[in-house]
Short mmCIF file of C-alpha atoms in Angstrom, two decimals:
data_model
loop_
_atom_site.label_atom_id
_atom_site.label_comp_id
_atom_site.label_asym_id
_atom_site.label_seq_id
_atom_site.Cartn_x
_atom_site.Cartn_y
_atom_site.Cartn_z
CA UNK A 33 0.00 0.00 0.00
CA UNK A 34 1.56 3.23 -0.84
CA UNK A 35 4.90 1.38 -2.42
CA UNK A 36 5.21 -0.22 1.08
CA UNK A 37 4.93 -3.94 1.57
CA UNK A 38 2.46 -4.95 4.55
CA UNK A 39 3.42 -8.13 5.73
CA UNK A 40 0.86 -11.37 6.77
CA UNK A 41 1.42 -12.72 10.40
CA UNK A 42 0.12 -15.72 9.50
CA UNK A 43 0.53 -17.53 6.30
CA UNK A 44 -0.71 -15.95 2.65
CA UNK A 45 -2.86 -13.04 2.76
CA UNK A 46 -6.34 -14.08 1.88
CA UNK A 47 -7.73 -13.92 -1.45
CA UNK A 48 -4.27 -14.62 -2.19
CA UNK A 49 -5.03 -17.46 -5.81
CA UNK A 50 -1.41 -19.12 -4.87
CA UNK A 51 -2.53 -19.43 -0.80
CA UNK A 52 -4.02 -22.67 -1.66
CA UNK A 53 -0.59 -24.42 -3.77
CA UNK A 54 1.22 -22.65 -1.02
CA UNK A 55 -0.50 -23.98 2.08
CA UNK A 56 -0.42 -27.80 0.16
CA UNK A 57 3.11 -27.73 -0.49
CA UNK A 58 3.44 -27.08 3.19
CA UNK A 59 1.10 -28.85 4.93
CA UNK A 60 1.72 -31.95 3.11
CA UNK A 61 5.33 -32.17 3.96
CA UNK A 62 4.54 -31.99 7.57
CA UNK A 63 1.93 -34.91 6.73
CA UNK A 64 4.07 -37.01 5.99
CA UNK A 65 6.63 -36.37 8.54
CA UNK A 66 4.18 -37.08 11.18
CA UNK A 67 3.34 -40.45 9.09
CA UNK A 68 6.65 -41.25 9.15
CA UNK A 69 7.21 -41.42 12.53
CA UNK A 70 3.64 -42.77 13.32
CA UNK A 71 4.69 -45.90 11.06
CA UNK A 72 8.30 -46.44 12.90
CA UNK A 73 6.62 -46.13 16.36
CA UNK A 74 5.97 -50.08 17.77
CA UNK A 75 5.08 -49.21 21.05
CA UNK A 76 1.26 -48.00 19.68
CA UNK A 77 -1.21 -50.10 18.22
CA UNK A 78 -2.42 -49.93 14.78
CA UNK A 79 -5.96 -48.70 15.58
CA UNK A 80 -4.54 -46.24 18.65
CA UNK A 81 -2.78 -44.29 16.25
CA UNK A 82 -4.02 -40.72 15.65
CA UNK A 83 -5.50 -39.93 12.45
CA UNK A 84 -5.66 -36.34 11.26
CA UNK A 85 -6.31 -34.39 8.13
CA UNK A 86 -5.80 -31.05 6.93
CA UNK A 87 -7.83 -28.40 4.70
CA UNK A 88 -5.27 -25.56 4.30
CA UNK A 89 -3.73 -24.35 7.46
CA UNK A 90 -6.89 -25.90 9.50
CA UNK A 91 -5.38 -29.48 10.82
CA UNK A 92 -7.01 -31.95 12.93
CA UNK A 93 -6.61 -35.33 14.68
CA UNK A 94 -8.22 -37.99 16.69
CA UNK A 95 -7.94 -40.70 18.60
CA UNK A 96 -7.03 -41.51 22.35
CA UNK A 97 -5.94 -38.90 24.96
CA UNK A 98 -1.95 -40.68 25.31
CA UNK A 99 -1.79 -40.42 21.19
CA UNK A 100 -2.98 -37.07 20.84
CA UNK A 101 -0.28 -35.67 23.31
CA UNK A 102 2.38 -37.19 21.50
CA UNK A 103 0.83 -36.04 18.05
CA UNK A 104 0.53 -32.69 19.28
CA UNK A 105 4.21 -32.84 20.54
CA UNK A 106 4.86 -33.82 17.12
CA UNK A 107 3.20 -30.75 15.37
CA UNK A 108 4.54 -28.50 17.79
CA UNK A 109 8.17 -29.73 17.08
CA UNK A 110 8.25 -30.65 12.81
CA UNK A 111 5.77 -27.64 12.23
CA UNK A 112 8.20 -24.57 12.77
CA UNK A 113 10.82 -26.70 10.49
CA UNK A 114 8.27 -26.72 7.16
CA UNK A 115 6.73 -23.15 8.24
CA UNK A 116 3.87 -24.06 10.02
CA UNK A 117 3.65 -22.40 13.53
CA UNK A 118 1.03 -24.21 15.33
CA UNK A 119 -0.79 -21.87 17.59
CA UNK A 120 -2.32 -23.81 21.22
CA UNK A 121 -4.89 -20.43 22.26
CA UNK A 122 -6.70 -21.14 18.77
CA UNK A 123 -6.81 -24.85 19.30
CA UNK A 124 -9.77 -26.87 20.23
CA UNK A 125 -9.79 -30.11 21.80
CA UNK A 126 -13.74 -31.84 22.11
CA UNK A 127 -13.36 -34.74 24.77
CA UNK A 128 -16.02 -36.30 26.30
CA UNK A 129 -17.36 -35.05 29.12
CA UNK A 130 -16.34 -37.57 31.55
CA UNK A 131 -12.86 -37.57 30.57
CA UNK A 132 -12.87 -33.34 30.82
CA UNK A 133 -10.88 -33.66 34.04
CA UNK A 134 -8.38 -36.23 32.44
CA UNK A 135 -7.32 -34.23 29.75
CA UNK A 136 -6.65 -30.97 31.28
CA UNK A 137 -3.63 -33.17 33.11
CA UNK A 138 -2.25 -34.43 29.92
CA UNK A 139 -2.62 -31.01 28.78
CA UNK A 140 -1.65 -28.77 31.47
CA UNK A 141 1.71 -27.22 30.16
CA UNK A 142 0.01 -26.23 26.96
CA UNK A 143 -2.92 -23.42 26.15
CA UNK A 144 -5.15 -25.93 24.21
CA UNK A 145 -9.11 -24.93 24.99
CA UNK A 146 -10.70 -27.77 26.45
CA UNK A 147 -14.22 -28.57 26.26
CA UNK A 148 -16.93 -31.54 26.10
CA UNK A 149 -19.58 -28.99 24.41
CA UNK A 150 -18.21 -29.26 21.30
CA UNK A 151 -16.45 -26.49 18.41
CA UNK A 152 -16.82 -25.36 15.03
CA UNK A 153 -14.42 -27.19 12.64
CA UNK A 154 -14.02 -26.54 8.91
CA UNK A 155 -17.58 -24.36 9.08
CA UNK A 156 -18.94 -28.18 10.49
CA UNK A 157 -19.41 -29.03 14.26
CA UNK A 158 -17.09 -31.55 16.26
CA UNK A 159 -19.65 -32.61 19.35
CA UNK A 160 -22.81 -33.25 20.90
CA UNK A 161 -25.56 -32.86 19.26
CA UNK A 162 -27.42 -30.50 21.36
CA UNK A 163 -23.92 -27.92 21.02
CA UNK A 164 -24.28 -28.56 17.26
CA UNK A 165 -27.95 -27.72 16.93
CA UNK A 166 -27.29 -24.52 18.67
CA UNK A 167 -24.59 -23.62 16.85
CA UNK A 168 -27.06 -24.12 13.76
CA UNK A 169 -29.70 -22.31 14.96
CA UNK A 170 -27.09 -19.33 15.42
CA UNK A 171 -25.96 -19.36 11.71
CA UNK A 172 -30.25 -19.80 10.56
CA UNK A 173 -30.24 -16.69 13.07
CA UNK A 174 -28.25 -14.87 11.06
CA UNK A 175 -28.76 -16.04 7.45
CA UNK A 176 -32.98 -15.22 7.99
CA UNK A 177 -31.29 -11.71 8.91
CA UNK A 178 -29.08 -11.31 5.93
CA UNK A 179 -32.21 -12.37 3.49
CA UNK A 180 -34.80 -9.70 5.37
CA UNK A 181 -32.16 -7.14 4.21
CA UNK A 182 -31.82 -8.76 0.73
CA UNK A 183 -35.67 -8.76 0.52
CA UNK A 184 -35.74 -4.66 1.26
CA UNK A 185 -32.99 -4.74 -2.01
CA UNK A 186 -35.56 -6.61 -4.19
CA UNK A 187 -38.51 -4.18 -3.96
CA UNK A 188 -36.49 -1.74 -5.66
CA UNK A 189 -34.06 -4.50 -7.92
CA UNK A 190 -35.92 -7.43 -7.74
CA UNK A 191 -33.22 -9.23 -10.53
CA UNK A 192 -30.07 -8.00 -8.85
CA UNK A 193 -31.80 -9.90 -5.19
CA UNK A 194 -32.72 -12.84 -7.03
CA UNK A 195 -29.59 -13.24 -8.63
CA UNK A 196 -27.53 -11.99 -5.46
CA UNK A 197 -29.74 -15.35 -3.58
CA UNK A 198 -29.46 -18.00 -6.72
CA UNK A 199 -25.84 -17.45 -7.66
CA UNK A 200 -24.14 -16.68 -4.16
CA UNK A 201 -25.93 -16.59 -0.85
CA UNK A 202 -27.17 -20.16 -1.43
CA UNK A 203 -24.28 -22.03 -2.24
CA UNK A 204 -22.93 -20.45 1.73
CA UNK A 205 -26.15 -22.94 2.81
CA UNK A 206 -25.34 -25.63 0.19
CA UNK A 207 -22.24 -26.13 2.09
CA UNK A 208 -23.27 -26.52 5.62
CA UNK A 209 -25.88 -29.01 4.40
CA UNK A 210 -23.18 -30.79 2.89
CA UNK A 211 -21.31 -31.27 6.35
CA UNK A 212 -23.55 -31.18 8.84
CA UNK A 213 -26.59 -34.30 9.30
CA UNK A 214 -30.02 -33.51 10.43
CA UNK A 215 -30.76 -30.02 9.04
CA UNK A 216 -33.80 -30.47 7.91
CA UNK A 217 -36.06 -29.10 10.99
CA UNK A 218 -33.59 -26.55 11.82
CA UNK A 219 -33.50 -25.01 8.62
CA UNK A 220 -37.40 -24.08 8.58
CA UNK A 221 -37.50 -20.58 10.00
CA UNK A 222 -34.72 -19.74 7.07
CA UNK A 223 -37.36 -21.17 4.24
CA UNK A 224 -40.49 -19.32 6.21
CA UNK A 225 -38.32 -16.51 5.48
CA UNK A 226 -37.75 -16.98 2.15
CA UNK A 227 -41.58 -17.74 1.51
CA UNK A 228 -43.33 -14.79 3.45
CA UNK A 229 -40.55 -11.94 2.66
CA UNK A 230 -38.28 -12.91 -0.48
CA UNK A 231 -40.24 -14.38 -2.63
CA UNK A 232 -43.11 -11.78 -2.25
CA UNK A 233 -40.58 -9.09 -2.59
CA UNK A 234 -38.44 -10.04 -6.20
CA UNK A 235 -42.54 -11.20 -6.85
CA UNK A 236 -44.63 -8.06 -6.86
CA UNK A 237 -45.86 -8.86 -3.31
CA UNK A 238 -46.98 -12.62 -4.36
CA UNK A 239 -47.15 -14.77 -2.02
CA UNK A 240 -47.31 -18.36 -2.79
CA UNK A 241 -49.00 -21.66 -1.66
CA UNK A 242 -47.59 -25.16 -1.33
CA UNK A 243 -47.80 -26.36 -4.86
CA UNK A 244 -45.99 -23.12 -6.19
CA UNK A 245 -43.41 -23.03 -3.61
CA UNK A 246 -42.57 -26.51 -4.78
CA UNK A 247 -42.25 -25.04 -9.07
CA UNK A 248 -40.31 -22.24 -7.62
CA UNK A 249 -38.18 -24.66 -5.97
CA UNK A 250 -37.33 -26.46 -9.17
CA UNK A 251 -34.45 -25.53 -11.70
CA UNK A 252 -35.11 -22.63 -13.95
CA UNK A 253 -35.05 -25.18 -16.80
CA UNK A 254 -38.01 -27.11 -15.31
CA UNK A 255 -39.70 -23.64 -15.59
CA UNK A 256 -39.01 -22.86 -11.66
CA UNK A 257 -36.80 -20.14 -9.77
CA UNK A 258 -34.21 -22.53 -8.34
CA UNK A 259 -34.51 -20.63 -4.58
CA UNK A 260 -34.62 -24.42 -2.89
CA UNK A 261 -36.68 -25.39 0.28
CA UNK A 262 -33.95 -26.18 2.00
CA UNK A 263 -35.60 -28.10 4.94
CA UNK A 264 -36.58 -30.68 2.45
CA UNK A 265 -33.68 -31.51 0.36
CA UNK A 266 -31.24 -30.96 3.39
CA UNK A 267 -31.22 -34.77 4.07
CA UNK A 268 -30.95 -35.40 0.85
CA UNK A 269 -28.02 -33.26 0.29
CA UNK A 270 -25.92 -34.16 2.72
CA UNK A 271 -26.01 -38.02 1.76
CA UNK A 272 -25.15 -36.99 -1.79
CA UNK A 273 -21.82 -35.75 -0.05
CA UNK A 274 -21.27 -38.37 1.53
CA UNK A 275 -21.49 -40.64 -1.57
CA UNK A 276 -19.36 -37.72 -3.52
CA UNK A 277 -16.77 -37.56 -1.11
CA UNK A 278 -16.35 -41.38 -0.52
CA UNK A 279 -12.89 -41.80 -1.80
CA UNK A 280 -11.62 -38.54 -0.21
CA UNK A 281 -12.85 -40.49 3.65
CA UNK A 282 -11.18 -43.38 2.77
CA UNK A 283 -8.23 -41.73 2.00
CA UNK A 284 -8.52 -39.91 5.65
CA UNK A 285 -9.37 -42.83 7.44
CA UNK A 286 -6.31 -45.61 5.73
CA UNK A 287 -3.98 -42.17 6.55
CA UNK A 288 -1.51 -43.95 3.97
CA UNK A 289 1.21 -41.45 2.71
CA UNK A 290 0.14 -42.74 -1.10
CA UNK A 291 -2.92 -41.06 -2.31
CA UNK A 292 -5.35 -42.97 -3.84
CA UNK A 293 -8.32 -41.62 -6.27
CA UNK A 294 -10.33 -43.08 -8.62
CA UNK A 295 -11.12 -40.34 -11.17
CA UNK A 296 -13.30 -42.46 -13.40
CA UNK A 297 -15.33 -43.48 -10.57
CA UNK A 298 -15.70 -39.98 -8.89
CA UNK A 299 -16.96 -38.82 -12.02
CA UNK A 300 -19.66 -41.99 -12.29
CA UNK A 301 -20.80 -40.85 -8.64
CA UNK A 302 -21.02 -37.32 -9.98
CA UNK A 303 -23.34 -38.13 -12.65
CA UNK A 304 -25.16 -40.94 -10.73
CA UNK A 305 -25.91 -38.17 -8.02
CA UNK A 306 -26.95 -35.33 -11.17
CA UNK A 307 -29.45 -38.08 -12.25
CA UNK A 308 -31.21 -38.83 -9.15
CA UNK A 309 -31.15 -34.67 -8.94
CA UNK A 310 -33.02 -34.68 -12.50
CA UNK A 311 -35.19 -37.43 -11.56
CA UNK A 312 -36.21 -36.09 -8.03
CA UNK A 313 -37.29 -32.93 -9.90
CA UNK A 314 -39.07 -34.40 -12.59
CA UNK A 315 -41.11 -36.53 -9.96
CA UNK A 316 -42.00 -33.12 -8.78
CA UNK A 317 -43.14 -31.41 -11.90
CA UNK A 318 -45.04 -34.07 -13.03
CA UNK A 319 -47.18 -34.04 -10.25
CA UNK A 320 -47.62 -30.01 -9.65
CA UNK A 321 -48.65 -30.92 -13.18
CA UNK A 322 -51.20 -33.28 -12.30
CA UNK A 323 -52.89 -30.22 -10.54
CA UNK A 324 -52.25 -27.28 -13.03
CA UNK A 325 -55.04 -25.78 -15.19
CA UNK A 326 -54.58 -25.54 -18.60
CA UNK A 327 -52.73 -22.00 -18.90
CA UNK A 328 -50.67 -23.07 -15.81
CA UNK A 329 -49.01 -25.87 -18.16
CA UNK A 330 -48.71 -23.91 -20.78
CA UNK A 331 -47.40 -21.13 -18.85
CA UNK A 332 -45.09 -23.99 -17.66
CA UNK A 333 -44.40 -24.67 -20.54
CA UNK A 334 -43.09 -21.40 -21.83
CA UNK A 335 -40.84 -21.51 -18.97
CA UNK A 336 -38.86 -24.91 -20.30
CA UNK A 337 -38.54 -23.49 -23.45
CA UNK A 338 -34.65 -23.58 -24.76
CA UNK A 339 -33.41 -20.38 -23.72
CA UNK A 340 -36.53 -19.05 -22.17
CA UNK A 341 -34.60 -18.59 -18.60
CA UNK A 342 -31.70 -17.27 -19.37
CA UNK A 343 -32.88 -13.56 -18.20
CA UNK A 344 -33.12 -16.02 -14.81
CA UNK A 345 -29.30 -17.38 -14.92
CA UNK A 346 -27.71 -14.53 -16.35
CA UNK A 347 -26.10 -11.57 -13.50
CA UNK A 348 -28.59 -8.21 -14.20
CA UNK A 349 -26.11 -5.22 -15.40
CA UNK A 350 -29.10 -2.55 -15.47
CA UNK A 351 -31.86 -4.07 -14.29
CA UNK A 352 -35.36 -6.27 -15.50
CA UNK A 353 -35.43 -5.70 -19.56
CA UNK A 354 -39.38 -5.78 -20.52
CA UNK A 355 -40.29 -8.06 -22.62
CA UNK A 356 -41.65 -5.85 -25.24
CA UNK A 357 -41.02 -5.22 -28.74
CA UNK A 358 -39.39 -1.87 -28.93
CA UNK A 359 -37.36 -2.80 -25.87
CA UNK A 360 -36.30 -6.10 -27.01
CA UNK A 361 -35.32 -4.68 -30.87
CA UNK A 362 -33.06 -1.63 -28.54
CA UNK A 363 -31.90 -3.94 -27.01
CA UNK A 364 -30.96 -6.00 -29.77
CA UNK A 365 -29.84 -3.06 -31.61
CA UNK A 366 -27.38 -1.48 -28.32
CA UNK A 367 -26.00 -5.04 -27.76
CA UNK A 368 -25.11 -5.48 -32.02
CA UNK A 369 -23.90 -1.61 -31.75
CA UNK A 370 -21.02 -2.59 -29.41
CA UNK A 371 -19.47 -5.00 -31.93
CA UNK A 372 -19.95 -2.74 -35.17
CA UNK A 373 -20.80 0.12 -35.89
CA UNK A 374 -22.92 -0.74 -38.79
CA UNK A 375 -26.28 -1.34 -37.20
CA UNK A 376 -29.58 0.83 -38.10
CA UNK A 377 -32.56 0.53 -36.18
CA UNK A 378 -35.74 0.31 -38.26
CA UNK A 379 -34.47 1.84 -41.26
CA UNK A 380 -36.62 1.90 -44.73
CA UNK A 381 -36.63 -1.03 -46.80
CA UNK A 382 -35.04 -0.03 -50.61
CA UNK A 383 -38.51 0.89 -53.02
CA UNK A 384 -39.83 -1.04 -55.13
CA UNK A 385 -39.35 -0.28 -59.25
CA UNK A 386 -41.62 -2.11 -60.99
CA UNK A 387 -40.51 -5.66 -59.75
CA UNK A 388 -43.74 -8.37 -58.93
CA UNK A 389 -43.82 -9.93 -55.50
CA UNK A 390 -45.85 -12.67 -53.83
CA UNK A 391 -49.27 -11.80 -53.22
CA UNK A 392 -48.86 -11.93 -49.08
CA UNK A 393 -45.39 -10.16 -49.52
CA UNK A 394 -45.24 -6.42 -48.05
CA UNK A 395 -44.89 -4.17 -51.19
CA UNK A 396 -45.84 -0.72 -49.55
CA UNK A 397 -43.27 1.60 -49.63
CA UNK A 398 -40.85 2.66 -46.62
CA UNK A 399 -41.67 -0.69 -45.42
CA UNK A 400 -39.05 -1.32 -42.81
CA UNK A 401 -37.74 -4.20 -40.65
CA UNK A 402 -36.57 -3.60 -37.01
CA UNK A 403 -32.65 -3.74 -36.87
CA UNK A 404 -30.28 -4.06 -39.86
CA UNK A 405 -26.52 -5.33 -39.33
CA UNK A 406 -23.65 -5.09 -41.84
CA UNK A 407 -21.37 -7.68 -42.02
CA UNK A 408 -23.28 -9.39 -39.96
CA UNK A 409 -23.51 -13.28 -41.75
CA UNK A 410 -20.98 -12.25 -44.31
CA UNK A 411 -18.74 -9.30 -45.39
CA UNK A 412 -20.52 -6.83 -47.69
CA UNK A 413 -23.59 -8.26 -47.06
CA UNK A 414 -26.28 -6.77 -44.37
CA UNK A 415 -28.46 -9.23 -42.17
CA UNK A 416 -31.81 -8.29 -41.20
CA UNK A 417 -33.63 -8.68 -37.97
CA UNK A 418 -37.50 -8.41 -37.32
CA UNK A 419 -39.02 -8.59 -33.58
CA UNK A 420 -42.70 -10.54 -33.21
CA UNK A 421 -43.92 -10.59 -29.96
CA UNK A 422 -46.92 -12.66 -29.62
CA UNK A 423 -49.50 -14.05 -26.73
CA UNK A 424 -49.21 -17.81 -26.54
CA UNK A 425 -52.23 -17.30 -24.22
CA UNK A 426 -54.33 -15.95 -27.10
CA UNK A 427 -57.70 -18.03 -28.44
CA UNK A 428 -55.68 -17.96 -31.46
CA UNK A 429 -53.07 -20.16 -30.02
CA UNK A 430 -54.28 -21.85 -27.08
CA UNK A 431 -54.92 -24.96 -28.70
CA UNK A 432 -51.37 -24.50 -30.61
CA UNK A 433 -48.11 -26.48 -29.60
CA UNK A 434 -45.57 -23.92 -29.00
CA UNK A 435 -43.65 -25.10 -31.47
CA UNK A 436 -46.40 -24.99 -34.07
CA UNK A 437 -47.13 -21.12 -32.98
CA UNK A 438 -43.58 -20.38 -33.34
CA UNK A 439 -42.86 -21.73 -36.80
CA UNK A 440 -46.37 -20.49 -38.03
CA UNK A 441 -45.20 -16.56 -37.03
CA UNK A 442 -41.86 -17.46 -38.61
CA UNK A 443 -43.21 -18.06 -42.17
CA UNK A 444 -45.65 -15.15 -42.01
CA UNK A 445 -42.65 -12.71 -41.53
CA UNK A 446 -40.65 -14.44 -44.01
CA UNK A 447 -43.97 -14.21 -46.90
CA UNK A 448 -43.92 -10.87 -45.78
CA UNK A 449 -40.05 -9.83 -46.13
CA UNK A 450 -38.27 -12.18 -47.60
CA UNK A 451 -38.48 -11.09 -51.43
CA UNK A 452 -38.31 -7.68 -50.69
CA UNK A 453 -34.55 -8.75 -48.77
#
């Protein structure tokens, strides 16, 4: 800052992209140290021996009280050689409570906290299980506070909220329902939130019943909003993480220096676990289906549509486009003007002189089309671009497969355009 260096007290600075390399190199050399000596050490059985683990600078172990004393020993002595200062006042150790008294002997010339409650590890919960629901309800505490102030964002950007929720905030709660079991109850004053504040608020003050929190729920593909009931699928989540991660325990719990991983496999469990996703939600859809009137599958779907969602899954830059004609062809236009600077916005068609056109063909004059692009398709040639907005709702095409309405507008505008192109 200011041409002067400021230097980290403890490891990379964070944000840092090489902190993660860095803190591998490190930590695994200290690994396997500690392996080393486990291995040449007779005088502990096989299954007494501590095994630990490390995500970055964050390193644990377990096992019995003697072991851990001599691992720590072991950390506190090969650490400082590989760079890796162990600190004992922001160490936990989670006993059980019978054993408190025990521990604090085999620990007494040390600053290791002690406790039978349990502690946060790795944004999970080491403990009992009453300690690790109320640390839950602390973090549902505060993430129902951070969406009541996302929800006062969305009645003035609704898309911005929406998008701040789908593409960030979420994946924070993803995560914890990934590591810790039994979220399900715990997790329903964070989707009462959700339903009586956020979705009213990025909804025009709609507030929805149990079938439609269930579409919203769904993948924007499926013609839903993706904001997930989380009390629902937490179960569900965090057993797909345990089947994902498989290989990754295994590793942990053989605590061989060799790493072993099946790539081939993890990706089978990967798509095994997408599939059971895509089937879960179809399941779903076809039976909110089962209840929908006929505009509500049709609005439906509209929604599936190839490329209908992407104003959902795309980050807002200005704000909710209307779906409009003369703000969809601007739009058009601004986005084509930013690439070349050949682009006219409804600009007259070239009279006619005498030539004969189709009887449904447009042959007034200063007939025009919406946007026109040079160079568009091919150099020294200009493209042309006409907007239809229609109402699959209408009378007209009610009774219409999309498809069918879509194609059917398609050839009007070409019988209409095309020979005077």
């Amino acid at each position: 800052m200011d041409g002067k260096e400021i230097l980290s007290q403890e490891g990379t600075t964070q944000g840092d992209p090489i902190a993660m390399p860095a803190y591998t190199v490190g930590i695994a050399s200290l690994l396997l140290q500690m392996i080393q000596v486990r291995e040449d050490d007779v005088s502990t059985a096989s299954d007494e021996k501590v095994k630990h683990a490390a995500y970055a600078d964050d390193l644990g172990g377990a096992r019995v009280l003697g072991c851990l004393r001599t691992w720590w020993n072991q950390v506190v002595h090969f650490g400082p050689l590989l760079g890796y200062y162990p600190k004992a006042l922001k160490s936990w150790l989670v006993v059980k409570e019978d054993r408190v008294d025990a521990v604090r002997e085999i620990f007494v010339d040390t600053d290791i906290n002690i406790t039978s409650e349990g502690h946060a590890y790795l944004r999970g919960f080491v403990g009992r299980k009453e300690s690790r629901e109320n640390y839950v309800k602390e973090l549902v505490k505060k993430w129902c506070e951070q969406v009541m102030n996302l929800s006062k964002i969305a009645q003035s950007e609704p898309q911005a909220a929406y998008a701040a929720f789908v593409s960030g905030f979420q994946h924070k709660l993803t995560y914890y329902m990934h590591t810790l079991p039994n979220l399900g109850p715990l997790l329903q004053p964070f989707d009462e939130i959700l339903n009586h504040y956020f979705i009213p608020a990025i909804t025009e003050g709609h507030h929805c019943s149990q079938d439609k929190c269930k579409l919203l729920s769904l993948p924007a593909r499926f013609g839903g909003l993706a904001i997930p009931i989380l009390s629902q699928i937490a179960y569900r989540e965090y057993e797909y993480s345990k089947k994902a991660s498989q290989q990754l325990t295994e590793n942990i719990k053989s605590q061989t220096a060799e790493y072993s991983f099946d790539n081939t496999a993890h990706h089978s469990t990967k798509n095994d676990i997408k599939r059971s996703r895509n089937l879960e939600h179809e399941q779903i859809l076809a039976g909110l289906q089962e209840r929908m009137n006929g505009d509500q599958k049709r609005a439906n779907e509209i929604a599936q549509k190839k490329r209908a969602s992407n104003w959902l899954t795309s980050l807002p830059i200005s704000g909710f486009v209307h779906q409009r004609h003369d703000d969809i062809h601007d739009l058009f236009g601004h986005m084509a003007s930013e690439i070349t600077n050949d682009v006219e916005i409804e600009s007259n068609l070239l009279p006619l002189t005498g030539e004969q056109l189709h009887a449904t063909a447009n042959g007034k004059d200063k007939s025009r089309l919406d946007i026109s692009i040079g160079g568009f398709w091919q150099r020294g040639q200009r493209a042309f671009f006409d907007v239809w907005v229609f109402n699959p709702f209408a009378p007209s095409y009610r009774n219409q497969k999309l498809s069918t309405a879509f194609s059917a507008n398609k050839r009007e505008k070409k019988r209409a355009y095309a020979e005077r192109m």
